[in-house]
Amino acid sequence: MITRKNASISKFLIHKVGNKFNDTKNAFSEKIVDFDEASYNLMLPFLLRPFSSLVQSYRFNHHANINLNEINSYSKQIFNDDDAFIDVSKHIVTHLYEQSTSANIKTGDVLVVMFEGIEFNEITTNALGIFKIETKVDFFQTYLENNSYDVLVQKGISSKKVDKGCLILNQTDTEGPIVLSIDNNSYDAQYWIHQFLNIKYADDANNHTQQYIALCKEFSTEILKTSYGAQEQNTFLAKTIDFFKENDIVNIERFKDEIFEEDKHKSLFDDYKKTFEGEQNIVMRNQFDVAEAVVNKEKKKIKTDIKLDTNIQIKLDIDAPDASSEYLERGYDEEKKMYYYKVFFNVEA
């Protein structure tokens, strides 16, 4: 994640990107935007706010050599030559256009921005931002005409969220330049991440933690819930989060020993892990450092409700992994021919 309290915009351009599929063309600006104070104060947080909560970063990817990655090359040119900003920004839009080969990919405004004073991992650097605005919203505009006010509808950019965006930091590690990316229109995620930017997750604790929790969530849904019910699923997820919170390092064998009481569940997990790795085209590490920020973020996404077809819901506390097995029993009533849950408690809250 970044800190933006000292950030500023030094250069800002707006271009238009078309779509090859429907033969709409690009349109380019020749001059850098000169903001008035109100526009600048609205634009700066609008562009950077989404990156403040990101915990995972990317690195450029290429099948042969990352120096051949187009956006990696263009960003280096801009960082190394102040006078190249306008011309290279046009190349960026042209590259985006070349990836627009589907009717699902929308035309839109492309904002190419140079930021100063971006803080990342206690390092202050500059960064290149590329944003695509695909969605325009309707708003009312009032105006005075002939001594009376009237109203008309106009379309504009909503200041609530960016459709797509990336920050390329002028900062590298052993894997190359650090890239952050957001995409709020996930129907064409492959187009932005893999085709335009051609980036992959960094090989770090954030990514390893994210991958393993994703594996556990899918295993809980596809295997545990299907075979053993929602109670077993939610108990497993609560124990998983508790394990990650209590350990700085995850060892997969120790994880399975602590989470699963029966060997058959360990075997089910191992089999599903192989399937998950194949589908995601990854090989997961058997031991890795835990990223606390990722655990906290993923914990908020996990829903532990048991929804029943009788319009009743049971909500389990993810911070109490043993409560489900100790105070909740699942059974079957032969007379009613229905399943039931029995809940034990001392007092009602």
Short mmCIF file of C-alpha atoms in Angstrom, two decimals:
data_model
loop_
_atom_site.label_atom_id
_atom_site.label_comp_id
_atom_site.label_asym_id
_atom_site.label_seq_id
_atom_site.Cartn_x
_atom_site.Cartn_y
_atom_site.Cartn_z
CA MET A 1 0.00 0.00 0.00
CA ILE A 2 1.06 3.59 -0.54
CA THR A 3 0.91 6.72 1.56
CA ARG A 4 -0.30 9.76 -0.35
CA LYS A 5 -0.14 12.55 2.24
CA ASN A 6 2.88 14.17 0.54
CA ALA A 7 1.96 13.17 -3.02
CA SER A 8 1.45 15.65 -5.84
CA ILE A 9 0.70 15.64 -9.57
CA SER A 10 3.51 17.03 -11.72
CA LYS A 11 2.18 16.12 -15.20
CA PHE A 12 -1.28 15.15 -16.39
CA LEU A 13 -2.57 14.26 -19.86
CA ILE A 14 -5.95 13.10 -21.13
CA HIS A 15 -6.21 10.96 -24.26
CA LYS A 16 -9.09 8.97 -25.76
CA VAL A 17 -8.76 5.27 -26.56
CA GLY A 18 -10.93 3.59 -29.16
CA ASN A 19 -11.70 -0.05 -29.88
CA LYS A 20 -10.29 -2.08 -32.77
CA PHE A 21 -13.33 -4.35 -32.76
CA ASN A 22 -15.82 -1.60 -33.62
CA ASP A 23 -13.30 0.58 -35.47
CA THR A 24 -13.44 3.60 -33.15
CA LYS A 25 -10.23 5.63 -33.20
CA ASN A 26 -7.87 7.10 -30.64
CA ALA A 27 -7.67 10.85 -30.01
CA PHE A 28 -4.58 12.46 -28.48
CA SER A 29 -3.89 15.61 -26.49
CA GLU A 30 -0.83 17.72 -27.19
CA LYS A 31 -0.70 19.79 -24.00
CA ILE A 32 -0.41 18.95 -20.33
CA VAL A 33 -3.49 19.86 -18.27
CA ASP A 34 -3.20 23.05 -16.22
CA PHE A 35 -5.45 22.47 -13.20
CA ASP A 36 -7.34 25.09 -11.29
CA GLU A 37 -7.20 24.61 -7.51
CA ALA A 38 -10.63 23.01 -7.12
CA SER A 39 -10.07 20.46 -9.90
CA TYR A 40 -6.61 19.54 -8.61
CA ASN A 41 -7.83 19.05 -5.04
CA LEU A 42 -10.53 16.70 -6.31
CA MET A 43 -8.40 14.84 -8.85
CA LEU A 44 -5.41 13.93 -6.66
CA PRO A 45 -7.27 11.87 -4.02
CA PHE A 46 -9.62 10.47 -6.69
CA LEU A 47 -6.68 8.85 -8.48
CA LEU A 48 -4.59 7.73 -5.50
CA ARG A 49 -7.20 6.73 -2.92
CA PRO A 50 -7.75 3.21 -4.34
CA PHE A 51 -4.06 2.35 -3.92
CA SER A 52 -3.95 3.27 -0.23
CA SER A 53 -5.56 -0.01 0.83
CA LEU A 54 -3.79 -2.39 -1.57
CA VAL A 55 -1.59 -4.99 0.09
CA GLN A 56 -0.39 -6.92 -2.96
CA SER A 57 1.91 -5.64 -5.67
CA TYR A 58 2.83 -6.86 -9.14
CA ARG A 59 5.95 -7.14 -11.28
CA PHE A 60 6.24 -6.92 -15.05
CA ASN A 61 6.11 -10.17 -16.97
CA HIS A 62 7.26 -11.31 -20.41
CA HIS A 63 7.78 -14.75 -21.92
CA ALA A 64 11.30 -13.86 -23.07
CA ASN A 65 12.64 -10.81 -21.23
CA ILE A 66 10.82 -8.25 -19.08
CA ASN A 67 12.78 -5.49 -20.83
CA LEU A 68 10.59 -6.32 -23.83
CA ASN A 69 7.42 -5.65 -21.84
CA GLU A 70 5.89 -2.58 -23.51
CA ILE A 71 4.66 -0.74 -20.41
CA ASN A 72 7.91 -1.48 -18.59
CA SER A 73 9.82 0.04 -21.51
CA TYR A 74 7.54 3.08 -21.81
CA SER A 75 7.67 3.84 -18.08
CA LYS A 76 11.48 3.72 -18.11
CA GLN A 77 11.54 6.21 -20.99
CA ILE A 78 9.30 8.60 -19.07
CA PHE A 79 11.30 8.28 -15.84
CA ASN A 80 14.58 8.86 -17.69
CA ASP A 81 13.51 11.69 -19.99
CA ASP A 82 11.19 14.50 -18.84
CA ASP A 83 10.65 15.67 -22.41
CA ALA A 84 9.39 12.24 -23.53
CA PHE A 85 6.18 12.35 -21.46
CA ILE A 86 3.72 13.48 -24.15
CA ASP A 87 5.05 11.32 -26.98
CA VAL A 88 5.45 8.18 -24.88
CA SER A 89 1.98 8.64 -23.35
CA LYS A 90 0.59 8.34 -26.88
CA HIS A 91 2.46 5.06 -27.34
CA ILE A 92 0.87 3.81 -24.11
CA VAL A 93 -2.62 4.58 -25.44
CA THR A 94 -1.79 2.95 -28.78
CA HIS A 95 -0.63 -0.17 -26.95
CA LEU A 96 -3.89 -0.18 -24.98
CA TYR A 97 -5.82 0.18 -28.24
CA GLU A 98 -4.00 -2.82 -29.72
CA GLN A 99 -5.35 -4.99 -26.91
CA SER A 100 -8.94 -3.82 -27.54
CA THR A 101 -9.97 -6.77 -29.70
CA SER A 102 -13.34 -7.59 -28.13
CA ALA A 103 -16.74 -5.91 -28.22
CA ASN A 104 -16.80 -6.14 -24.40
CA ILE A 105 -13.86 -3.75 -24.09
CA LYS A 106 -15.07 -0.20 -23.74
CA THR A 107 -13.69 2.99 -25.20
CA GLY A 108 -12.88 5.76 -22.74
CA ASP A 109 -10.61 8.46 -21.40
CA VAL A 110 -7.01 7.51 -20.61
CA LEU A 111 -5.29 9.60 -17.97
CA VAL A 112 -1.50 9.46 -17.97
CA VAL A 113 -0.11 11.06 -14.83
CA MET A 114 3.26 11.69 -13.19
CA PHE A 115 3.16 11.72 -9.41
CA GLU A 116 5.80 12.96 -6.99
CA GLY A 117 6.16 12.14 -3.30
CA ILE A 118 4.60 8.66 -3.30
CA GLU A 119 5.57 6.72 -0.17
CA PHE A 120 5.85 2.93 -0.43
CA ASN A 121 7.44 0.73 2.23
CA GLU A 122 8.99 3.80 3.88
CA ILE A 123 10.60 4.91 0.61
CA THR A 124 9.56 8.12 -1.17
CA THR A 125 9.57 7.97 -4.95
CA ASN A 126 7.85 9.27 -8.06
CA ALA A 127 5.43 7.13 -10.05
CA LEU A 128 3.72 6.89 -13.40
CA GLY A 129 -0.03 6.44 -13.26
CA ILE A 130 -2.17 5.10 -16.11
CA PHE A 131 -5.95 5.25 -15.65
CA LYS A 132 -8.83 4.29 -17.91
CA ILE A 133 -12.23 5.89 -17.37
CA GLU A 134 -14.87 3.73 -19.02
CA THR A 135 -18.07 4.79 -17.29
CA LYS A 136 -19.68 8.22 -17.46
CA VAL A 137 -22.54 9.19 -15.14
CA ASP A 138 -25.47 11.52 -15.73
CA PHE A 139 -25.69 14.71 -13.69
CA PHE A 140 -27.90 17.80 -13.72
CA GLN A 141 -26.47 21.17 -14.69
CA THR A 142 -28.45 24.32 -13.96
CA TYR A 143 -27.94 27.49 -16.00
CA LEU A 144 -29.38 30.99 -16.29
CA GLU A 145 -31.09 32.03 -19.52
CA ASN A 146 -33.40 35.01 -20.10
CA ASN A 147 -33.58 35.80 -16.38
CA SER A 148 -34.76 32.24 -15.56
CA TYR A 149 -32.94 29.14 -14.46
CA ASP A 150 -33.21 25.98 -16.50
CA VAL A 151 -31.72 22.51 -16.21
CA LEU A 152 -30.05 20.07 -18.58
CA VAL A 153 -28.50 16.62 -18.24
CA GLN A 154 -24.80 16.14 -18.96
CA LYS A 155 -22.46 13.18 -18.71
CA GLY A 156 -19.24 13.25 -16.74
CA ILE A 157 -16.70 11.27 -14.74
CA SER A 158 -17.84 10.16 -11.31
CA SER A 159 -15.40 11.15 -8.55
CA LYS A 160 -16.27 8.03 -6.52
CA LYS A 161 -14.05 5.42 -8.17
CA VAL A 162 -11.63 4.78 -11.01
CA ASP A 163 -12.60 2.03 -13.46
CA LYS A 164 -9.05 0.84 -14.12
CA GLY A 165 -5.68 2.13 -13.00
CA CYS A 166 -2.09 1.29 -12.25
CA LEU A 167 0.85 2.91 -10.51
CA ILE A 168 4.34 2.09 -11.76
CA LEU A 169 6.76 3.14 -9.06
CA ASN A 170 10.21 4.43 -9.98
CA GLN A 171 11.48 1.85 -7.54
CA THR A 172 12.70 -1.72 -8.12
CA ASP A 173 13.52 -4.82 -6.12
CA THR A 174 15.09 -8.13 -7.16
CA GLU A 175 12.06 -8.86 -9.38
CA GLY A 176 11.99 -5.51 -11.15
CA PRO A 177 9.82 -2.34 -11.02
CA ILE A 178 7.00 -2.34 -8.47
CA VAL A 179 3.51 -2.10 -9.97
CA LEU A 180 0.15 -1.59 -8.26
CA SER A 181 -3.10 -2.17 -10.12
CA ILE A 182 -6.84 -1.80 -9.59
CA ASP A 183 -9.78 -2.88 -11.75
CA ASN A 184 -13.36 -2.19 -10.73
CA ASN A 185 -14.80 -3.60 -13.96
CA SER A 186 -13.73 -7.22 -13.68
CA TYR A 187 -15.62 -8.46 -16.75
CA ASP A 188 -12.46 -7.85 -18.82
CA ALA A 189 -9.77 -8.33 -16.15
CA GLN A 190 -7.52 -10.40 -18.43
CA TYR A 191 -7.39 -7.49 -20.87
CA TRP A 192 -6.02 -5.00 -18.32
CA ILE A 193 -3.76 -7.22 -16.20
CA HIS A 194 -2.41 -9.75 -18.66
CA GLN A 195 -2.70 -8.19 -22.10
CA PHE A 196 -2.12 -4.47 -21.53
CA LEU A 197 0.13 -4.39 -18.46
CA ASN A 198 1.36 -8.02 -18.66
CA ILE A 199 2.06 -8.25 -14.94
CA LYS A 200 2.14 -11.00 -12.33
CA TYR A 201 1.97 -10.98 -8.55
CA ALA A 202 5.25 -10.40 -6.73
CA ASP A 203 6.91 -13.46 -5.24
CA ASP A 204 6.55 -12.27 -1.65
CA ALA A 205 4.76 -12.95 1.63
CA ASN A 206 1.70 -10.98 0.49
CA ASN A 207 1.23 -13.19 -2.54
CA HIS A 208 1.95 -16.47 -0.73
CA THR A 209 -0.51 -15.61 2.04
CA GLN A 210 -3.17 -14.52 -0.46
CA GLN A 211 -2.78 -17.69 -2.54
CA TYR A 212 -3.02 -20.00 0.45
CA ILE A 213 -6.10 -18.30 1.91
CA ALA A 214 -7.71 -18.40 -1.55
CA LEU A 215 -6.97 -22.14 -1.68
CA CYS A 216 -8.56 -22.64 1.74
CA LYS A 217 -11.66 -20.63 0.83
CA GLU A 218 -12.23 -22.59 -2.37
CA PHE A 219 -11.57 -25.93 -0.62
CA SER A 220 -14.12 -25.00 2.04
CA THR A 221 -16.74 -24.20 -0.60
CA GLU A 222 -16.10 -26.94 -3.15
CA ILE A 223 -15.29 -29.84 -0.79
CA LEU A 224 -16.28 -29.21 2.83
CA LYS A 225 -19.59 -27.45 2.31
CA THR A 226 -20.64 -29.86 -0.43
CA SER A 227 -19.76 -33.01 1.52
CA TYR A 228 -20.14 -32.01 5.19
CA GLY A 229 -22.27 -28.85 5.32
CA ALA A 230 -21.88 -25.16 6.12
CA GLN A 231 -20.95 -25.72 9.77
CA GLU A 232 -17.88 -27.75 8.82
CA GLN A 233 -16.99 -25.17 6.18
CA ASN A 234 -17.19 -22.22 8.56
CA THR A 235 -15.32 -24.02 11.34
CA PHE A 236 -12.48 -24.74 8.93
CA LEU A 237 -12.31 -21.11 7.75
CA ALA A 238 -12.30 -19.81 11.33
CA LYS A 239 -9.48 -22.21 12.27
CA THR A 240 -7.55 -21.22 9.14
CA ILE A 241 -7.69 -17.50 9.97
CA ASP A 242 -6.80 -18.25 13.60
CA PHE A 243 -3.76 -20.27 12.47
CA PHE A 244 -2.55 -17.44 10.25
CA LYS A 245 -3.03 -14.91 13.04
CA GLU A 246 -1.12 -17.02 15.57
CA ASN A 247 1.86 -17.91 13.35
CA ASP A 248 4.48 -15.75 11.68
CA ILE A 249 5.45 -18.60 9.37
CA VAL A 250 3.09 -21.11 7.77
CA ASN A 251 4.33 -24.65 7.27
CA ILE A 252 1.77 -26.59 5.27
CA GLU A 253 2.32 -29.91 7.06
CA ARG A 254 1.91 -28.28 10.46
CA PHE A 255 -1.13 -26.42 9.19
CA LYS A 256 -2.82 -29.69 8.19
CA ASP A 257 -1.89 -31.35 11.49
CA GLU A 258 -3.47 -28.56 13.52
CA ILE A 259 -6.56 -27.97 11.37
CA PHE A 260 -7.64 -31.49 10.43
CA GLU A 261 -8.40 -34.23 12.95
CA GLU A 262 -8.78 -37.02 10.38
CA ASP A 263 -6.26 -38.18 7.77
CA LYS A 264 -8.96 -38.45 5.13
CA HIS A 265 -9.51 -34.68 5.35
CA LYS A 266 -5.76 -34.13 4.88
CA SER A 267 -5.88 -36.28 1.77
CA LEU A 268 -8.87 -34.35 0.44
CA PHE A 269 -6.98 -31.11 1.03
CA ASP A 270 -3.82 -32.39 -0.70
CA ASP A 271 -5.82 -33.53 -3.72
CA TYR A 272 -7.67 -30.23 -3.97
CA LYS A 273 -4.40 -28.29 -3.62
CA LYS A 274 -3.02 -30.07 -6.70
CA THR A 275 -6.19 -29.22 -8.62
CA PHE A 276 -6.04 -25.58 -7.47
CA GLU A 277 -2.37 -25.23 -8.48
CA GLY A 278 -3.16 -26.66 -11.91
CA GLU A 279 -6.10 -24.34 -12.49
CA GLN A 280 -4.18 -21.27 -11.32
CA ASN A 281 -0.95 -22.34 -13.06
CA ILE A 282 1.06 -21.89 -9.86
CA VAL A 283 3.20 -23.97 -7.50
CA MET A 284 2.55 -23.08 -3.86
CA ARG A 285 5.35 -23.05 -1.33
CA ASN A 286 5.36 -25.54 1.53
CA GLN A 287 6.55 -22.82 3.92
CA PHE A 288 6.28 -19.03 3.78
CA ASP A 289 6.12 -15.90 5.91
CA VAL A 290 2.66 -14.62 6.83
CA ALA A 291 1.58 -11.16 5.68
CA GLU A 292 -0.58 -9.82 8.51
CA ALA A 293 -2.17 -7.11 6.35
CA VAL A 294 -3.40 -9.73 3.86
CA VAL A 295 -4.84 -11.89 6.64
CA ASN A 296 -6.73 -8.94 8.11
CA LYS A 297 -8.10 -7.94 4.70
CA GLU A 298 -9.16 -11.47 3.75
CA LYS A 299 -10.74 -12.03 7.15
CA LYS A 300 -13.18 -9.19 6.47
CA LYS A 301 -14.29 -10.86 3.23
CA ILE A 302 -15.12 -14.23 4.78
CA LYS A 303 -18.81 -14.79 5.47
CA THR A 304 -19.61 -17.34 8.17
CA ASP A 305 -23.39 -17.28 7.95
CA ILE A 306 -25.31 -20.54 7.73
CA LYS A 307 -28.35 -19.74 5.60
CA LEU A 308 -31.28 -22.14 5.91
CA ASP A 309 -34.24 -22.62 3.60
CA THR A 310 -36.59 -21.87 6.52
CA ASN A 311 -35.64 -18.16 6.46
CA ILE A 312 -33.31 -18.54 9.45
CA GLN A 313 -29.62 -17.62 9.49
CA ILE A 314 -26.97 -18.61 12.02
CA LYS A 315 -23.96 -16.30 12.17
CA LEU A 316 -20.72 -17.76 13.50
CA ASP A 317 -17.91 -15.63 14.96
CA ILE A 318 -14.79 -16.09 12.86
CA ASP A 319 -12.66 -15.04 15.85
CA ALA A 320 -13.98 -18.01 17.88
CA PRO A 321 -12.94 -21.06 15.82
CA ASP A 322 -13.90 -23.63 18.51
CA ALA A 323 -17.37 -22.24 19.24
CA SER A 324 -19.05 -24.00 16.33
CA SER A 325 -17.88 -27.49 17.31
CA GLU A 326 -18.53 -26.92 21.04
CA TYR A 327 -21.89 -25.15 21.03
CA LEU A 328 -23.54 -26.06 17.73
CA GLU A 329 -24.86 -29.50 16.84
CA ARG A 330 -26.33 -30.64 13.53
CA GLY A 331 -28.81 -33.49 13.35
CA TYR A 332 -31.75 -35.03 11.49
CA ASP A 333 -35.32 -35.28 12.79
CA GLU A 334 -36.96 -38.48 11.55
CA GLU A 335 -40.46 -37.32 12.41
CA LYS A 336 -40.24 -34.02 10.52
CA LYS A 337 -37.86 -35.40 7.90
CA MET A 338 -35.76 -32.27 8.27
CA TYR A 339 -32.24 -31.36 9.39
CA TYR A 340 -31.81 -29.19 12.48
CA TYR A 341 -29.18 -27.24 14.45
CA LYS A 342 -29.06 -27.26 18.23
CA VAL A 343 -27.41 -24.20 19.81
CA PHE A 344 -26.12 -24.15 23.40
CA PHE A 345 -25.76 -20.91 25.40
CA ASN A 346 -25.95 -19.48 28.90
CA VAL A 347 -27.62 -16.08 28.38
CA GLU A 348 -28.95 -14.14 25.43
CA ALA A 349 -26.92 -11.07 24.54
#
